Amino acid sequence: MTTEMILMGNESFWWYIILRSKSNCEELFYYIAQISDSMGSEVYEKQNCIEAKIYYRSDINIEDCVRKVSSLLEGFEGVDIIEVGEARWHPWLKKHIEAFPPLPIGNRLVVLAPWHKEDAPKGRVHIYIEPGTAFGTGYHASTQIALELLERNLKSGWKVLDVGTGSGILALAALKLGASEVVARDVDPAVREEVEKNMILNDITSGLKLDIGDGVKGLKEKVDLITANILYEPLVSMLTSFSRLICDHGLIILSGLLFKERDSFIDEMAKAGLTMVEELSKEEWWGVVASRQVR
């Protein structure tokens, strides 16, 4: 079982939708949870199938969520909604706090929920994230990969573009690691509240521009570094645009990919004129640093 669970709010229950597939659809389940405004998800591998239990706040209209998930499943044969219901959490606060201990990443970073400010470990760059509706708490392996590659490759003073910013965690980390400015882009206007909340937690008052838009459409200004922690298909579709938007010395950090997609993705990078500079894997997830130049 893999889990990216966010318990929040003061409700006594949360809605859930359970999906089932006979094939390995973990990436699809993760994608659906991400763009259907869920609080998080649990994915279970069973003997003859794989299931995902996707959670939603109690104050939303679950029928709207069911319609949205159903539309996202169109074209995917053998993937079905098998149950919709309420999940009741009685000791929710204890679970919520215990679910997010300080998380050291790489050599310099540590991701923390705001209630750990008093006992934050010294000697590391603190990235405070309020667990909320936007994805990117730092506790998913793909986010950890992106953060570690960012720590290793970002140079002080660089301009950064973060595509699919979610909670803003990569954008905030880039600023705290020395970026001069960051454009944080996301297609979902709902992330604005989460990003602004996390900016306050991290004492970020300048240098970050939140831009609501689809991928890199309409962007022309070149940057030194692009980060994107999304999924295989949208990343492949933007590779050529990423190559166009980075400076000659620029780098692209891409995560949200399964390790089994590695070889195929490297082939797609080559078609876009990109070469691999560095790679990193955690659990079944994989990330890569790409460049237009052979280094």
Coordinates of C-alpha atoms in Angstrom, one line a residue:
M1 CA 0.0 0.0 0.0
T2 CA 1.2 3.5 -0.8
T3 CA -0.2 6.5 0.9
E4 CA -0.4 10.3 0.3
M5 CA -2.9 11.1 3.0
I6 CA -3.8 14.6 4.2
L7 CA -6.1 14.8 7.3
M8 CA -7.4 18.3 7.9
G9 CA -10.3 20.4 9.1
N10 CA -12.6 20.0 12.1
E11 CA -15.2 17.8 10.4
S12 CA -16.1 14.4 12.0
F13 CA -16.1 12.8 8.5
W14 CA -14.6 13.0 5.0
W15 CA -16.1 11.8 1.8
Y16 CA -14.4 9.2 -0.2
I17 CA -14.5 7.6 -3.7
I18 CA -13.1 4.1 -4.3
L19 CA -11.7 3.3 -7.8
R20 CA -10.8 -0.2 -8.9
S21 CA -8.8 -1.5 -11.9
K22 CA -7.5 -5.0 -12.9
S23 CA -4.3 -3.4 -14.3
N24 CA -1.7 -1.2 -12.5
C25 CA -3.2 2.2 -12.6
E26 CA -1.4 3.8 -9.7
E27 CA -0.2 6.7 -11.8
L28 CA -3.7 7.3 -13.1
F29 CA -5.2 7.2 -9.6
Y30 CA -2.6 9.7 -8.4
Y31 CA -3.4 12.0 -11.3
I32 CA -7.1 11.8 -10.6
A33 CA -6.7 12.5 -6.9
Q34 CA -4.4 15.5 -7.8
I35 CA -6.7 17.3 -10.2
S36 CA -10.1 16.4 -8.5
D37 CA -9.4 18.6 -5.5
S38 CA -8.9 15.7 -3.1
M39 CA -7.3 15.8 0.3
G40 CA -5.2 12.7 -0.5
S41 CA -5.5 9.1 -1.4
E42 CA -4.6 5.5 -0.4
V43 CA -3.7 3.0 -3.1
Y44 CA -4.0 -0.7 -2.4
E45 CA -2.6 -3.6 -4.4
K46 CA -4.8 -6.6 -4.1
Q47 CA -4.5 -10.1 -5.5
N48 CA -6.5 -9.5 -8.7
C49 CA -6.8 -5.7 -8.8
I50 CA -5.6 -2.4 -7.6
E51 CA -7.9 0.1 -5.7
A52 CA -7.6 3.7 -4.7
K53 CA -9.6 5.4 -1.9
I54 CA -9.6 9.1 -2.7
Y55 CA -10.7 11.5 0.1
Y56 CA -12.6 14.8 -0.1
R57 CA -13.6 17.4 2.5
S58 CA -17.1 17.0 4.0
D59 CA -18.0 20.6 3.0
I60 CA -17.9 19.9 -0.7
N61 CA -20.7 18.4 -2.9
I62 CA -19.6 14.8 -3.4
E63 CA -21.9 14.4 -6.4
D64 CA -19.8 17.0 -8.2
C65 CA -16.7 15.1 -7.3
V66 CA -18.2 11.9 -8.7
R67 CA -19.1 13.6 -11.9
K68 CA -15.6 15.0 -12.2
V69 CA -13.9 11.7 -11.5
S70 CA -16.2 9.9 -14.0
S71 CA -15.3 12.4 -16.7
L72 CA -11.6 11.9 -16.0
L73 CA -12.0 8.1 -16.3
E74 CA -13.5 8.4 -19.8
G75 CA -11.3 6.5 -22.2
F76 CA -9.8 4.3 -19.5
E77 CA -11.3 0.8 -19.9
G78 CA -11.6 -1.4 -16.9
V79 CA -11.4 1.4 -14.3
D80 CA -14.5 1.9 -12.3
I81 CA -16.0 3.8 -9.4
I82 CA -17.1 1.0 -7.0
E83 CA -18.0 2.9 -3.9
V84 CA -18.8 6.4 -2.6
G85 CA -19.2 7.1 1.1
E86 CA -18.2 8.7 4.4
A87 CA -15.0 8.0 6.3
R88 CA -15.3 9.0 10.0
W89 CA -12.2 10.1 11.9
H90 CA -12.6 10.5 15.6
P91 CA -9.0 11.2 16.9
W92 CA -8.4 13.3 13.7
L93 CA -6.2 15.9 15.3
K94 CA -3.7 13.4 16.8
K95 CA -3.5 11.6 13.4
H96 CA -3.1 14.9 11.6
I97 CA -0.2 16.0 13.7
E98 CA 1.6 12.6 13.7
A99 CA 1.2 12.3 9.9
F100 CA 3.7 15.1 9.3
P101 CA 6.9 14.7 11.3
P102 CA 9.9 16.8 10.2
L103 CA 11.3 15.4 7.0
P104 CA 15.0 15.9 6.2
I105 CA 15.7 15.9 2.4
G106 CA 19.1 15.8 0.9
N107 CA 21.9 17.5 2.7
R108 CA 20.4 20.8 3.5
L109 CA 16.6 20.8 3.4
V110 CA 13.9 19.8 6.0
V111 CA 10.2 20.0 5.3
L112 CA 8.0 20.8 8.3
A113 CA 4.4 21.4 9.2
P114 CA 3.9 24.7 11.0
W115 CA 3.4 23.1 14.4
H116 CA 7.0 22.0 14.3
K117 CA 8.5 25.5 14.3
E118 CA 9.5 25.4 17.9
D119 CA 11.4 22.1 17.5
A120 CA 12.7 22.6 13.9
P121 CA 16.2 21.0 13.5
K122 CA 19.1 23.4 13.2
G123 CA 21.6 23.5 10.4
R124 CA 19.0 22.9 7.6
V125 CA 16.9 25.1 5.3
H126 CA 13.4 25.0 6.7
I127 CA 10.5 24.6 4.3
Y128 CA 7.2 25.0 6.1
I129 CA 4.1 23.6 4.4
E130 CA 0.6 23.7 5.7
P131 CA -1.0 20.3 4.8
G132 CA -4.0 21.4 2.8
T133 CA -5.9 20.7 -0.4
A134 CA -3.0 21.4 -2.8
F135 CA -0.6 18.5 -3.5
G136 CA 3.0 18.9 -2.6
T137 CA 3.5 18.2 1.1
G138 CA 6.9 16.8 0.6
Y139 CA 6.0 13.4 1.9
H140 CA 5.5 11.8 -1.5
A141 CA 8.6 10.3 -3.0
S142 CA 8.3 12.2 -6.3
T143 CA 8.3 15.6 -4.4
Q144 CA 11.4 14.4 -2.4
I145 CA 13.2 13.6 -5.6
A146 CA 12.4 17.0 -7.1
L147 CA 13.6 18.8 -3.9
E148 CA 16.8 16.8 -3.7
L149 CA 17.7 17.5 -7.3
L150 CA 16.8 21.1 -6.8
E151 CA 19.2 21.3 -3.8
R152 CA 22.0 19.8 -5.9
N153 CA 21.6 21.8 -9.0
L154 CA 20.2 25.3 -8.3
K155 CA 22.8 28.1 -8.4
S156 CA 22.4 31.3 -6.4
G157 CA 20.8 34.1 -8.4
W158 CA 19.1 31.9 -10.9
K159 CA 15.6 32.6 -12.3
V160 CA 13.2 29.6 -11.9
L161 CA 9.9 28.5 -13.4
D162 CA 7.9 26.0 -11.4
V163 CA 5.2 24.3 -13.5
G164 CA 2.3 22.7 -11.7
T165 CA 3.3 24.3 -8.4
G166 CA 0.5 22.9 -6.2
S167 CA 1.4 23.9 -2.7
G168 CA 4.3 25.9 -3.9
I169 CA 6.9 23.7 -2.2
L170 CA 9.4 23.7 -5.0
A171 CA 9.1 27.4 -5.6
L172 CA 9.6 28.2 -1.9
A173 CA 12.5 25.8 -1.7
A174 CA 14.1 27.4 -4.7
L175 CA 13.9 30.9 -3.2
K176 CA 15.3 29.7 0.1
L177 CA 18.1 27.9 -1.7
G178 CA 19.2 31.2 -3.4
A179 CA 17.0 31.7 -6.5
S180 CA 16.6 35.4 -7.3
E181 CA 13.0 35.0 -8.5
V182 CA 10.5 32.3 -9.2
V183 CA 7.4 32.1 -11.3
A184 CA 5.1 29.5 -9.8
R185 CA 2.5 28.3 -12.4
D186 CA -0.6 26.1 -12.0
V187 CA -3.7 25.5 -14.0
D188 CA -5.9 25.4 -10.9
P189 CA -6.9 28.7 -9.3
A190 CA -7.6 26.9 -6.0
V191 CA -3.8 26.7 -5.3
R192 CA -3.5 30.4 -4.8
E193 CA -4.8 30.3 -1.2
E194 CA -2.4 27.4 -0.4
V195 CA 0.6 29.0 -2.0
E196 CA 0.0 32.4 -0.3
K197 CA -0.5 30.6 3.1
N198 CA 2.8 28.8 2.7
M199 CA 4.6 32.0 1.6
I200 CA 3.5 33.6 4.9
L201 CA 4.7 30.5 6.9
N202 CA 8.1 30.8 5.2
D203 CA 8.4 34.6 5.6
I204 CA 8.5 34.9 1.8
T205 CA 7.4 38.5 0.9
S206 CA 9.0 38.9 -2.5
G207 CA 10.6 37.0 -5.3
L208 CA 7.7 34.7 -6.0
K209 CA 5.1 35.4 -8.7
L210 CA 2.0 33.0 -8.7
D211 CA 0.7 32.6 -12.3
I212 CA -2.5 30.8 -13.1
G213 CA -2.1 29.2 -16.5
D214 CA -2.0 26.0 -18.5
G215 CA 1.4 24.4 -18.5
V216 CA 3.9 26.8 -20.3
K217 CA 1.3 28.3 -22.7
G218 CA 2.0 31.9 -23.4
L219 CA 5.4 32.0 -21.6
K220 CA 8.2 33.5 -23.5
E221 CA 10.8 34.8 -21.0
K222 CA 13.8 32.5 -20.6
V223 CA 14.8 31.1 -17.2
D224 CA 17.8 29.4 -15.8
L225 CA 15.9 26.5 -14.2
I226 CA 12.5 24.8 -14.8
T227 CA 11.0 22.4 -12.2
A228 CA 8.0 20.3 -12.8
N229 CA 6.7 17.5 -10.6
I230 CA 3.7 16.3 -12.6
L231 CA 3.2 13.1 -14.5
Y232 CA 4.5 11.3 -17.6
E233 CA 2.1 12.5 -20.3
P234 CA 2.0 16.2 -19.5
L235 CA 5.7 16.3 -19.0
V236 CA 6.3 14.7 -22.4
S237 CA 4.0 17.1 -24.0
M238 CA 6.0 20.1 -22.7
L239 CA 9.6 18.9 -23.2
T240 CA 10.1 20.9 -26.4
S241 CA 8.6 24.0 -24.8
F242 CA 10.8 23.5 -21.7
S243 CA 13.9 23.3 -24.0
R244 CA 12.8 26.6 -25.6
L245 CA 12.4 28.4 -22.3
I246 CA 15.7 27.6 -20.6
C247 CA 18.9 29.7 -21.1
D248 CA 21.9 28.1 -22.9
H249 CA 23.3 27.0 -19.5
G250 CA 19.8 26.1 -18.2
L251 CA 18.6 23.0 -16.5
I252 CA 15.2 21.2 -16.2
I253 CA 14.3 19.2 -13.2
L254 CA 11.4 16.7 -13.9
S255 CA 9.7 14.4 -11.4
G256 CA 6.4 12.6 -11.0
L257 CA 7.6 9.8 -13.2
L258 CA 7.6 6.1 -12.4
F259 CA 10.9 4.2 -12.7
K260 CA 9.4 1.9 -15.3
E261 CA 8.8 5.0 -17.5
R262 CA 12.5 5.9 -17.3
D263 CA 13.7 4.5 -20.6
S264 CA 10.7 5.7 -22.6
F265 CA 11.1 9.2 -21.1
I266 CA 14.8 9.4 -21.9
D267 CA 13.9 8.6 -25.5
E268 CA 11.3 11.4 -25.5
M269 CA 13.9 13.8 -24.0
A270 CA 16.3 13.0 -26.9
K271 CA 13.5 13.8 -29.4
A272 CA 13.2 17.2 -27.8
G273 CA 17.0 17.8 -28.0
L274 CA 17.5 17.2 -24.3
T275 CA 20.1 15.1 -22.5
M276 CA 20.2 13.7 -19.0
V277 CA 22.5 15.4 -16.6
E278 CA 21.5 13.5 -13.4
E279 CA 18.9 11.1 -12.2
L280 CA 17.4 10.0 -8.9
S281 CA 15.0 7.3 -7.8
K282 CA 13.0 6.6 -4.6
E283 CA 10.7 3.7 -4.1
E284 CA 9.0 3.2 -7.6
W285 CA 9.4 6.9 -8.6
W286 CA 12.1 8.5 -10.7
G287 CA 13.3 12.0 -11.5
V288 CA 15.8 13.6 -13.9
V289 CA 17.8 16.7 -14.5
A290 CA 18.0 17.6 -18.2
S291 CA 19.9 20.0 -20.3
R292 CA 20.2 21.1 -23.9
Q293 CA 24.0 20.6 -23.7
V294 CA 26.0 17.5 -23.2
R295 CA 27.9 17.9 -19.9

